[in-house]
Amino acid sequence: MTGEDEPNAVSGPIPSTVPDGRAPRRLGPFEVPAVGLGCMNLSHAYGTPPSAGDAAKLLLSALDAGVTLFDTAALYGFGANEELVGRVLGPHREQIVLASKCGMTGVDGRRVIDGRPETIRRTAEQSLARLGTDVIDLYYLHRLDPAVPVEESVGALAELVAAGKVRAIGLSEVSAATLRRAHAVHPVAALQNEYSLWTRNPERGTLAATRELGIALVAFSPVGRGVLTDAPPRMADLPPADIRHAMPRFTAAHYPANLALRAELAALAAPAGLTVAQLALAWVLSRGGHVLAIPGTRSVEHLREDVAVLDLDVPAELLAAAGRVLSDETVHGSRYAPAHLPEIDTERCGAAG
């Protein structure tokens, strides 16, 4: 095996029963459908952003489809994504749970991790203005700043709660140990970590810890950054700035093997009347009743496909088969390049060479 780091023992059993996807799931003081919308790729990181009109259409279509959890961040588009979400969804503010993030922003055209309390307070004020709201429902620390104890960053988030500017707090891409330290300072409502068939890091600690502590685990990139869909990205078609070019799983050394695994998933999904994305999402949601998913998309058709998984009954045997086909033991390449690993606090998994 080759991968991000040394393998660790899986912490806690994987749930053996499949939760009811139709039932609302707890997210701190809120109840939301198990599938929300990650808004990042409407402004940031993947491909060329859609037009303002197309982005607005996607957000409003999500609202019409029953989505209530919308996830953005100060980083996305260096503020542009928050402005978009605020402008389009502002008239519907009472219908949604609005999540954003601080601690990783754009400074002079560069991505900067800064978890100092004064920076968190300043970023929050900027986010509130861009979102056009008096309060953010769920405010995450986007990344742990290795130069700032998590207790200090969470203390600043707790001050925002006390001031009525934030209703609940969360963390993103941190380990179970860091989560417990943060939770001791102020109750953490949600932990947002990457989780999917091909990224199993939460199974090394945070899946069990969130279940134990009553914290929602919000899975980002649940369809493998577009690979676990019926239209996986063609790398030659992606613009140079697309972040997937820098991710080992998408390089020529690994991507063909990962596409072969995706094809095996497609062969499992088709006889059951499922798309690959629906099988991947159903697998994530089956990991526990405290697990939610926030896939992102620019396609209204794909959005409806994702949300439809809530009304599907996927046999446990099929989910188990999917988990055997694609896992941290079969995926090829690590999820981040070595230069970016110091930014990530999560438990790490191996990957097939």
mmCIF file of C-alpha atoms in Angstrom:
data_model
loop_
_atom_site.group_PDB
_atom_site.id
_atom_site.type_symbol
_atom_site.label_atom_id
_atom_site.label_comp_id
_atom_site.label_asym_id
_atom_site.label_seq_id
_atom_site.Cartn_x
_atom_site.Cartn_y
_atom_site.Cartn_z
ATOM 1 C CA MET A 1 0.000 0.000 0.000
ATOM 2 C CA THR A 2 1.025 3.601 -0.606
ATOM 3 C CA GLY A 3 -0.882 6.546 0.774
ATOM 4 C CA GLU A 4 -1.074 9.690 2.824
ATOM 5 C CA ASP A 5 0.299 8.233 6.013
ATOM 6 C CA GLU A 6 0.531 5.142 8.134
ATOM 7 C CA PRO A 7 -2.673 3.073 8.508
ATOM 8 C CA ASN A 8 -4.562 3.272 11.812
ATOM 9 C CA ALA A 9 -6.979 0.881 13.435
ATOM 10 C CA VAL A 10 -10.602 1.656 12.682
ATOM 11 C CA SER A 11 -12.196 3.250 15.751
ATOM 12 C CA GLY A 12 -15.642 1.933 16.574
ATOM 13 C CA PRO A 13 -17.941 -0.407 14.641
ATOM 14 C CA ILE A 14 -19.503 0.573 11.341
ATOM 15 C CA PRO A 15 -23.318 0.645 11.686
ATOM 16 C CA SER A 16 -24.901 -2.598 10.542
ATOM 17 C CA THR A 17 -28.363 -1.166 9.822
ATOM 18 C CA VAL A 18 -29.321 1.318 7.162
ATOM 19 C CA PRO A 19 -30.928 4.478 8.636
ATOM 20 C CA ASP A 20 -34.102 5.814 7.058
ATOM 21 C CA GLY A 21 -32.924 8.373 4.532
ATOM 22 C CA ARG A 22 -36.331 10.080 4.515
ATOM 23 C CA ALA A 23 -36.161 11.059 8.169
ATOM 24 C CA PRO A 24 -34.734 14.506 8.994
ATOM 25 C CA ARG A 25 -31.344 14.408 10.645
ATOM 26 C CA ARG A 26 -30.139 16.460 13.570
ATOM 27 C CA LEU A 27 -27.641 19.255 12.915
ATOM 28 C CA GLY A 28 -27.103 20.954 16.245
ATOM 29 C CA PRO A 29 -30.353 22.809 17.040
ATOM 30 C CA PHE A 30 -31.721 22.140 13.545
ATOM 31 C CA GLU A 31 -33.364 19.275 11.690
ATOM 32 C CA VAL A 32 -32.606 19.033 7.981
ATOM 33 C CA PRO A 33 -32.916 16.489 5.162
ATOM 34 C CA ALA A 34 -29.918 14.178 5.030
ATOM 35 C CA VAL A 35 -28.763 15.645 1.700
ATOM 36 C CA GLY A 36 -27.815 19.314 1.585
ATOM 37 C CA LEU A 37 -25.959 21.339 -1.027
ATOM 38 C CA GLY A 38 -22.277 22.176 -1.047
ATOM 39 C CA CYS A 39 -22.077 25.504 -2.867
ATOM 40 C CA MET A 40 -18.300 25.700 -3.437
ATOM 41 C CA ASN A 41 -18.177 24.681 -7.064
ATOM 42 C CA LEU A 42 -20.525 27.486 -8.080
ATOM 43 C CA SER A 43 -17.613 29.869 -7.497
ATOM 44 C CA HIS A 44 -14.415 28.001 -6.736
ATOM 45 C CA ALA A 45 -11.947 25.169 -7.321
ATOM 46 C CA TYR A 46 -13.640 23.046 -10.002
ATOM 47 C CA GLY A 47 -13.679 23.945 -13.683
ATOM 48 C CA THR A 48 -15.046 27.285 -14.857
ATOM 49 C CA PRO A 49 -17.723 28.841 -12.636
ATOM 50 C CA PRO A 50 -21.217 29.019 -14.145
ATOM 51 C CA SER A 51 -22.846 32.296 -15.053
ATOM 52 C CA ALA A 52 -24.590 34.210 -12.291
ATOM 53 C CA GLY A 53 -27.926 33.254 -13.810
ATOM 54 C CA ASP A 54 -27.127 29.553 -13.972
ATOM 55 C CA ALA A 55 -25.773 29.570 -10.417
ATOM 56 C CA ALA A 56 -28.944 31.254 -9.168
ATOM 57 C CA LYS A 57 -31.070 28.723 -11.035
ATOM 58 C CA LEU A 58 -29.199 25.878 -9.353
ATOM 59 C CA LEU A 59 -29.629 27.328 -5.858
ATOM 60 C CA LEU A 60 -33.342 27.985 -6.341
ATOM 61 C CA SER A 61 -33.838 24.528 -7.860
ATOM 62 C CA ALA A 62 -32.246 23.038 -4.743
ATOM 63 C CA LEU A 63 -34.672 24.976 -2.589
ATOM 64 C CA ASP A 64 -37.580 23.751 -4.723
ATOM 65 C CA ALA A 65 -36.302 20.173 -4.413
ATOM 66 C CA GLY A 66 -36.521 20.337 -0.621
ATOM 67 C CA VAL A 67 -32.899 21.125 0.213
ATOM 68 C CA THR A 68 -32.643 23.279 3.332
ATOM 69 C CA LEU A 69 -28.929 23.022 4.237
ATOM 70 C CA PHE A 70 -26.710 25.280 2.123
ATOM 71 C CA ASP A 71 -22.966 25.209 2.786
ATOM 72 C CA THR A 72 -20.559 27.976 1.787
ATOM 73 C CA ALA A 73 -17.318 29.535 3.113
ATOM 74 C CA ALA A 74 -15.364 32.769 3.143
ATOM 75 C CA LEU A 75 -12.700 31.018 1.048
ATOM 76 C CA TYR A 76 -14.931 30.041 -1.867
ATOM 77 C CA GLY A 77 -14.317 32.495 -4.654
ATOM 78 C CA PHE A 78 -12.635 34.679 -2.005
ATOM 79 C CA GLY A 79 -16.047 35.868 -0.829
ATOM 80 C CA ALA A 80 -17.923 35.564 -4.125
ATOM 81 C CA ASN A 81 -19.735 32.390 -3.092
ATOM 82 C CA GLU A 82 -21.091 33.930 0.103
ATOM 83 C CA GLU A 83 -22.267 36.947 -1.902
ATOM 84 C CA LEU A 84 -23.998 34.644 -4.391
ATOM 85 C CA VAL A 85 -25.718 32.586 -1.693
ATOM 86 C CA GLY A 86 -26.755 35.678 0.199
ATOM 87 C CA ARG A 87 -28.153 37.427 -2.859
ATOM 88 C CA VAL A 88 -30.102 34.466 -4.215
ATOM 89 C CA LEU A 89 -31.308 32.857 -1.000
ATOM 90 C CA GLY A 90 -31.707 35.987 1.085
ATOM 91 C CA PRO A 91 -35.433 36.267 0.282
ATOM 92 C CA HIS A 92 -35.822 32.675 1.534
ATOM 93 C CA ARG A 93 -33.648 33.060 4.639
ATOM 94 C CA GLU A 94 -36.230 31.641 7.064
ATOM 95 C CA GLN A 95 -36.547 28.444 5.007
ATOM 96 C CA ILE A 96 -32.892 27.448 5.092
ATOM 97 C CA VAL A 97 -30.082 26.471 7.431
ATOM 98 C CA LEU A 98 -27.130 28.605 6.368
ATOM 99 C CA ALA A 99 -23.621 27.272 7.005
ATOM 100 C CA SER A 100 -20.354 29.052 6.360
ATOM 101 C CA LYS A 101 -16.717 28.782 7.445
ATOM 102 C CA CYS A 102 -13.844 30.868 8.732
ATOM 103 C CA GLY A 103 -10.176 30.247 9.423
ATOM 104 C CA MET A 104 -9.175 29.797 5.775
ATOM 105 C CA THR A 105 -9.573 32.773 3.471
ATOM 106 C CA GLY A 106 -8.101 34.467 0.427
ATOM 107 C CA VAL A 107 -5.473 37.097 1.192
ATOM 108 C CA ASP A 108 -3.857 38.968 -1.710
ATOM 109 C CA GLY A 109 -4.885 36.187 -4.060
ATOM 110 C CA ARG A 110 -3.527 33.384 -1.857
ATOM 111 C CA ARG A 111 -5.259 30.836 0.361
ATOM 112 C CA VAL A 112 -4.279 31.478 3.987
ATOM 113 C CA ILE A 113 -5.061 29.430 7.109
ATOM 114 C CA ASP A 114 -5.467 31.734 10.098
ATOM 115 C CA GLY A 115 -7.315 30.602 13.218
ATOM 116 C CA ARG A 116 -6.452 33.541 15.471
ATOM 117 C CA PRO A 117 -9.465 34.864 17.401
ATOM 118 C CA GLU A 118 -9.139 38.353 15.954
ATOM 119 C CA THR A 119 -9.136 36.951 12.412
ATOM 120 C CA ILE A 120 -12.174 34.775 13.120
ATOM 121 C CA ARG A 121 -14.089 37.759 14.483
ATOM 122 C CA ARG A 122 -13.166 39.902 11.477
ATOM 123 C CA THR A 123 -14.020 37.162 8.989
ATOM 124 C CA ALA A 124 -17.388 36.625 10.655
ATOM 125 C CA GLU A 125 -18.322 40.273 10.229
ATOM 126 C CA GLN A 126 -17.328 40.144 6.570
ATOM 127 C CA SER A 127 -19.305 36.941 6.035
ATOM 128 C CA LEU A 128 -22.418 38.338 7.692
ATOM 129 C CA ALA A 129 -22.261 41.332 5.358
ATOM 130 C CA ARG A 130 -21.747 39.229 2.239
ATOM 131 C CA LEU A 131 -24.505 36.810 3.207
ATOM 132 C CA GLY A 132 -26.865 39.681 3.993
ATOM 133 C CA THR A 133 -27.932 38.188 7.306
ATOM 134 C CA ASP A 134 -27.721 39.030 11.007
ATOM 135 C CA VAL A 135 -26.836 35.498 12.053
ATOM 136 C CA ILE A 136 -25.104 32.454 10.558
ATOM 137 C CA ASP A 137 -26.839 29.224 11.562
ATOM 138 C CA LEU A 138 -23.727 27.019 11.548
ATOM 139 C CA TYR A 139 -20.232 28.487 11.501
ATOM 140 C CA TYR A 140 -17.260 26.169 11.014
ATOM 141 C CA LEU A 141 -13.556 26.536 11.613
ATOM 142 C CA HIS A 142 -12.558 25.603 8.063
ATOM 143 C CA ARG A 143 -9.090 24.301 8.961
ATOM 144 C CA LEU A 144 -7.130 23.919 12.166
ATOM 145 C CA ASP A 145 -4.347 26.496 12.334
ATOM 146 C CA PRO A 146 -1.304 24.602 13.644
ATOM 147 C CA ALA A 147 0.003 27.841 15.147
ATOM 148 C CA VAL A 148 -3.152 28.435 17.218
ATOM 149 C CA PRO A 149 -4.519 26.018 19.860
ATOM 150 C CA VAL A 150 -7.964 24.835 18.824
ATOM 151 C CA GLU A 151 -9.261 26.003 22.206
ATOM 152 C CA GLU A 152 -8.468 29.614 21.249
ATOM 153 C CA SER A 153 -10.175 29.374 17.869
ATOM 154 C CA VAL A 154 -13.239 27.717 19.368
ATOM 155 C CA GLY A 155 -13.292 30.312 22.116
ATOM 156 C CA ALA A 156 -13.712 32.985 19.440
ATOM 157 C CA LEU A 157 -16.534 30.992 17.856
ATOM 158 C CA ALA A 158 -18.180 30.689 21.274
ATOM 159 C CA GLU A 159 -18.019 34.480 21.638
ATOM 160 C CA LEU A 160 -19.860 34.818 18.323
ATOM 161 C CA VAL A 161 -22.575 32.504 19.654
ATOM 162 C CA ALA A 162 -22.859 34.548 22.838
ATOM 163 C CA ALA A 163 -23.141 37.715 20.742
ATOM 164 C CA GLY A 164 -26.015 36.236 18.725
ATOM 165 C CA LYS A 165 -24.075 36.319 15.458
ATOM 166 C CA VAL A 166 -23.788 32.527 15.168
ATOM 167 C CA ARG A 167 -26.286 29.887 16.298
ATOM 168 C CA ALA A 168 -24.055 26.802 16.334
ATOM 169 C CA ILE A 169 -20.410 26.009 15.664
ATOM 170 C CA GLY A 170 -18.571 23.326 13.760
ATOM 171 C CA LEU A 171 -15.115 22.141 12.753
ATOM 172 C CA SER A 172 -13.811 20.895 9.415
ATOM 173 C CA GLU A 173 -11.088 18.375 8.540
ATOM 174 C CA VAL A 174 -10.002 17.621 12.090
ATOM 175 C CA SER A 175 -9.306 14.444 14.035
ATOM 176 C CA ALA A 176 -11.307 12.885 16.848
ATOM 177 C CA ALA A 177 -8.746 14.103 19.379
ATOM 178 C CA THR A 178 -9.025 17.702 18.188
ATOM 179 C CA LEU A 179 -12.811 17.418 18.112
ATOM 180 C CA ARG A 180 -12.882 16.337 21.751
ATOM 181 C CA ARG A 181 -10.654 19.237 22.792
ATOM 182 C CA ALA A 182 -12.917 21.687 20.972
ATOM 183 C CA HIS A 183 -16.109 20.150 22.341
ATOM 184 C CA ALA A 184 -14.789 20.624 25.888
ATOM 185 C CA VAL A 185 -14.662 24.404 25.273
ATOM 186 C CA HIS A 186 -18.051 24.797 23.596
ATOM 187 C CA PRO A 187 -20.570 22.252 22.247
ATOM 188 C CA VAL A 188 -19.737 21.398 18.644
ATOM 189 C CA ALA A 189 -22.811 20.844 16.476
ATOM 190 C CA ALA A 190 -21.135 19.427 13.379
ATOM 191 C CA LEU A 191 -17.875 18.051 12.062
ATOM 192 C CA GLN A 192 -17.414 18.417 8.313
ATOM 193 C CA ASN A 193 -14.864 15.969 6.930
ATOM 194 C CA GLU A 194 -14.397 14.409 3.534
ATOM 195 C CA TYR A 195 -16.168 11.030 3.522
ATOM 196 C CA SER A 196 -17.062 8.756 0.647
ATOM 197 C CA LEU A 197 -16.504 5.270 -0.659
ATOM 198 C CA TRP A 198 -12.959 6.219 -1.631
ATOM 199 C CA THR A 199 -12.150 8.437 1.374
ATOM 200 C CA ARG A 200 -12.591 6.541 4.629
ATOM 201 C CA ASN A 201 -10.665 8.758 7.046
ATOM 202 C CA PRO A 202 -13.675 9.228 9.389
ATOM 203 C CA GLU A 203 -13.691 5.477 10.019
ATOM 204 C CA ARG A 204 -10.342 5.940 11.761
ATOM 205 C CA GLY A 205 -11.886 7.904 14.619
ATOM 206 C CA THR A 206 -14.331 10.697 13.889
ATOM 207 C CA LEU A 207 -17.275 8.542 12.776
ATOM 208 C CA ALA A 208 -17.354 6.905 16.198
ATOM 209 C CA ALA A 209 -16.510 10.091 18.119
ATOM 210 C CA THR A 210 -19.278 12.132 16.515
ATOM 211 C CA ARG A 211 -21.787 9.375 17.174
ATOM 212 C CA GLU A 212 -20.703 9.169 20.820
ATOM 213 C CA LEU A 213 -20.802 12.943 21.387
ATOM 214 C CA GLY A 214 -24.070 13.569 19.537
ATOM 215 C CA ILE A 215 -22.369 15.610 16.808
ATOM 216 C CA ALA A 216 -23.446 15.544 13.173
ATOM 217 C CA LEU A 217 -20.849 14.262 10.716
ATOM 218 C CA VAL A 218 -21.284 16.259 7.500
ATOM 219 C CA ALA A 219 -19.645 14.499 4.564
ATOM 220 C CA PHE A 220 -18.204 16.733 1.885
ATOM 221 C CA SER A 221 -17.194 15.370 -1.526
ATOM 222 C CA PRO A 222 -19.434 12.312 -0.986
ATOM 223 C CA VAL A 223 -19.294 11.451 -4.695
ATOM 224 C CA GLY A 224 -15.510 11.578 -4.896
ATOM 225 C CA ARG A 225 -15.113 15.027 -6.468
ATOM 226 C CA GLY A 226 -17.248 13.938 -9.395
ATOM 227 C CA VAL A 227 -15.643 10.543 -10.023
ATOM 228 C CA LEU A 228 -18.439 8.558 -8.379
ATOM 229 C CA THR A 229 -21.045 9.702 -10.890
ATOM 230 C CA ASP A 230 -22.238 8.594 -14.298
ATOM 231 C CA ALA A 231 -20.065 11.293 -15.887
ATOM 232 C CA PRO A 232 -16.633 11.266 -14.207
ATOM 233 C CA PRO A 233 -14.393 14.183 -15.192
ATOM 234 C CA ARG A 234 -12.101 13.925 -18.193
ATOM 235 C CA MET A 235 -8.874 15.406 -16.955
ATOM 236 C CA ALA A 236 -7.926 16.746 -20.390
ATOM 237 C CA ASP A 237 -11.114 18.812 -20.388
ATOM 238 C CA LEU A 238 -10.489 20.499 -17.034
ATOM 239 C CA PRO A 239 -8.920 23.970 -16.957
ATOM 240 C CA PRO A 240 -5.411 24.171 -15.465
ATOM 241 C CA ALA A 241 -6.665 25.877 -12.290
ATOM 242 C CA ASP A 242 -8.966 22.967 -11.383
ATOM 243 C CA ILE A 243 -7.733 21.649 -8.033
ATOM 244 C CA ARG A 244 -8.079 18.023 -9.119
ATOM 245 C CA HIS A 245 -4.978 18.339 -11.306
ATOM 246 C CA ALA A 246 -2.914 18.544 -8.104
ATOM 247 C CA MET A 247 -4.564 15.551 -6.421
ATOM 248 C CA PRO A 248 -2.716 12.231 -6.778
ATOM 249 C CA ARG A 249 -5.898 10.217 -7.413
ATOM 250 C CA PHE A 250 -6.463 12.174 -10.625
ATOM 251 C CA THR A 251 -2.962 11.812 -12.053
ATOM 252 C CA ALA A 252 -2.130 9.576 -14.997
ATOM 253 C CA ALA A 253 -0.446 7.151 -12.590
ATOM 254 C CA HIS A 254 -3.665 6.497 -10.662
ATOM 255 C CA TYR A 255 -6.764 7.831 -12.397
ATOM 256 C CA PRO A 256 -7.256 4.980 -14.917
ATOM 257 C CA ALA A 257 -7.269 2.423 -12.092
ATOM 258 C CA ASN A 258 -9.775 4.518 -10.124
ATOM 259 C CA LEU A 259 -12.024 4.817 -13.165
ATOM 260 C CA ALA A 260 -11.949 1.017 -13.429
ATOM 261 C CA LEU A 261 -13.203 0.805 -9.841
ATOM 262 C CA ARG A 262 -15.930 3.318 -10.666
ATOM 263 C CA ALA A 263 -16.966 1.083 -13.563
ATOM 264 C CA GLU A 264 -17.354 -1.800 -11.114
ATOM 265 C CA LEU A 265 -19.651 0.392 -9.003
ATOM 266 C CA ALA A 266 -21.674 1.229 -12.101
ATOM 267 C CA ALA A 267 -22.114 -2.482 -12.762
ATOM 268 C CA LEU A 268 -23.533 -2.850 -9.244
ATOM 269 C CA ALA A 269 -25.773 0.213 -9.459
ATOM 270 C CA ALA A 270 -27.404 -0.316 -12.848
ATOM 271 C CA PRO A 271 -29.288 -3.576 -12.107
ATOM 272 C CA ALA A 272 -30.745 -1.909 -9.004
ATOM 273 C CA GLY A 273 -31.974 1.062 -11.028
ATOM 274 C CA LEU A 274 -29.482 3.413 -9.383
ATOM 275 C CA THR A 275 -26.967 5.857 -10.739
ATOM 276 C CA VAL A 276 -23.408 5.654 -9.476
ATOM 277 C CA ALA A 277 -23.921 8.896 -7.519
ATOM 278 C CA GLN A 278 -27.035 7.522 -5.842
ATOM 279 C CA LEU A 279 -25.223 4.373 -4.795
ATOM 280 C CA ALA A 280 -22.323 6.439 -3.455
ATOM 281 C CA LEU A 281 -24.616 8.803 -1.550
ATOM 282 C CA ALA A 282 -26.730 5.975 -0.155
ATOM 283 C CA TRP A 283 -23.542 4.339 1.116
ATOM 284 C CA VAL A 284 -22.452 7.511 2.931
ATOM 285 C CA LEU A 285 -25.886 8.045 4.504
ATOM 286 C CA SER A 286 -25.955 4.424 5.651
ATOM 287 C CA ARG A 287 -22.948 4.979 7.914
ATOM 288 C CA GLY A 288 -25.137 6.320 10.697
ATOM 289 C CA GLY A 289 -28.212 8.353 11.488
ATOM 290 C CA HIS A 290 -25.942 11.267 12.445
ATOM 291 C CA VAL A 291 -24.298 11.412 9.007
ATOM 292 C CA LEU A 292 -25.345 13.993 6.399
ATOM 293 C CA ALA A 293 -23.999 14.612 2.894
ATOM 294 C CA ILE A 294 -23.465 17.859 1.001
ATOM 295 C CA PRO A 295 -22.735 16.982 -2.632
ATOM 296 C CA GLY A 296 -22.046 19.892 -4.950
ATOM 297 C CA THR A 297 -23.147 20.232 -8.540
ATOM 298 C CA ARG A 298 -23.768 22.784 -11.287
ATOM 299 C CA SER A 299 -26.410 20.638 -12.974
ATOM 300 C CA VAL A 300 -30.078 20.833 -12.000
ATOM 301 C CA GLU A 301 -30.509 17.296 -13.347
ATOM 302 C CA HIS A 302 -27.701 15.985 -11.154
ATOM 303 C CA LEU A 303 -29.088 17.908 -8.189
ATOM 304 C CA ARG A 304 -32.436 16.161 -8.529
ATOM 305 C CA GLU A 305 -30.657 12.833 -8.933
ATOM 306 C CA ASP A 306 -28.788 13.431 -5.670
ATOM 307 C CA VAL A 307 -31.865 14.470 -3.694
ATOM 308 C CA ALA A 308 -33.847 11.519 -5.042
ATOM 309 C CA VAL A 309 -31.627 9.164 -3.047
ATOM 310 C CA LEU A 310 -33.664 10.112 0.031
ATOM 311 C CA ASP A 311 -36.653 8.245 -1.409
ATOM 312 C CA LEU A 312 -34.756 5.116 -2.434
ATOM 313 C CA ASP A 313 -34.501 1.845 -0.539
ATOM 314 C CA VAL A 314 -31.021 0.510 -1.204
ATOM 315 C CA PRO A 315 -30.412 -3.030 0.104
ATOM 316 C CA ALA A 316 -27.743 -3.369 2.760
ATOM 317 C CA GLU A 317 -26.144 -6.144 0.700
ATOM 318 C CA LEU A 318 -25.653 -3.770 -2.222
ATOM 319 C CA LEU A 319 -24.130 -1.117 0.015
ATOM 320 C CA ALA A 320 -21.758 -3.677 1.485
ATOM 321 C CA ALA A 321 -20.741 -4.805 -2.000
ATOM 322 C CA ALA A 322 -20.030 -1.217 -3.013
ATOM 323 C CA GLY A 323 -17.865 -0.806 0.082
ATOM 324 C CA ARG A 324 -15.809 -3.826 -0.890
ATOM 325 C CA VAL A 325 -15.255 -2.607 -4.441
ATOM 326 C CA LEU A 326 -14.023 0.826 -3.414
ATOM 327 C CA SER A 327 -12.345 1.590 -0.103
ATOM 328 C CA ASP A 328 -9.137 3.009 1.318
ATOM 329 C CA GLU A 329 -7.570 -0.368 0.556
ATOM 330 C CA THR A 330 -8.498 -0.395 -3.132
ATOM 331 C CA VAL A 331 -8.343 3.288 -4.133
ATOM 332 C CA HIS A 332 -5.216 4.353 -5.987
ATOM 333 C CA GLY A 333 -3.333 7.408 -4.788
ATOM 334 C CA SER A 334 -3.702 9.611 -1.734
ATOM 335 C CA ARG A 335 -6.363 12.317 -1.609
ATOM 336 C CA TYR A 336 -3.915 15.211 -1.223
ATOM 337 C CA ALA A 337 -0.380 15.828 -2.433
ATOM 338 C CA PRO A 338 2.335 15.681 0.255
ATOM 339 C CA ALA A 339 2.679 19.486 0.297
ATOM 340 C CA HIS A 340 -0.924 19.849 1.493
ATOM 341 C CA LEU A 341 -0.970 17.101 4.124
ATOM 342 C CA PRO A 342 0.320 19.336 6.954
ATOM 343 C CA GLU A 343 -2.848 21.429 6.542
ATOM 344 C CA ILE A 344 -5.093 18.456 7.338
ATOM 345 C CA ASP A 345 -5.626 17.277 10.917
ATOM 346 C CA THR A 346 -7.782 14.223 10.175
ATOM 347 C CA GLU A 347 -6.735 10.641 10.806
ATOM 348 C CA ARG A 348 -5.115 9.335 7.632
ATOM 349 C CA CYS A 349 -5.653 6.292 5.478
ATOM 350 C CA GLY A 350 -3.522 4.321 3.085
ATOM 351 C CA ALA A 351 -4.220 3.794 -0.601
ATOM 352 C CA ALA A 352 -3.372 1.119 -3.108
ATOM 353 C CA GLY A 353 -0.268 1.953 -5.159
#
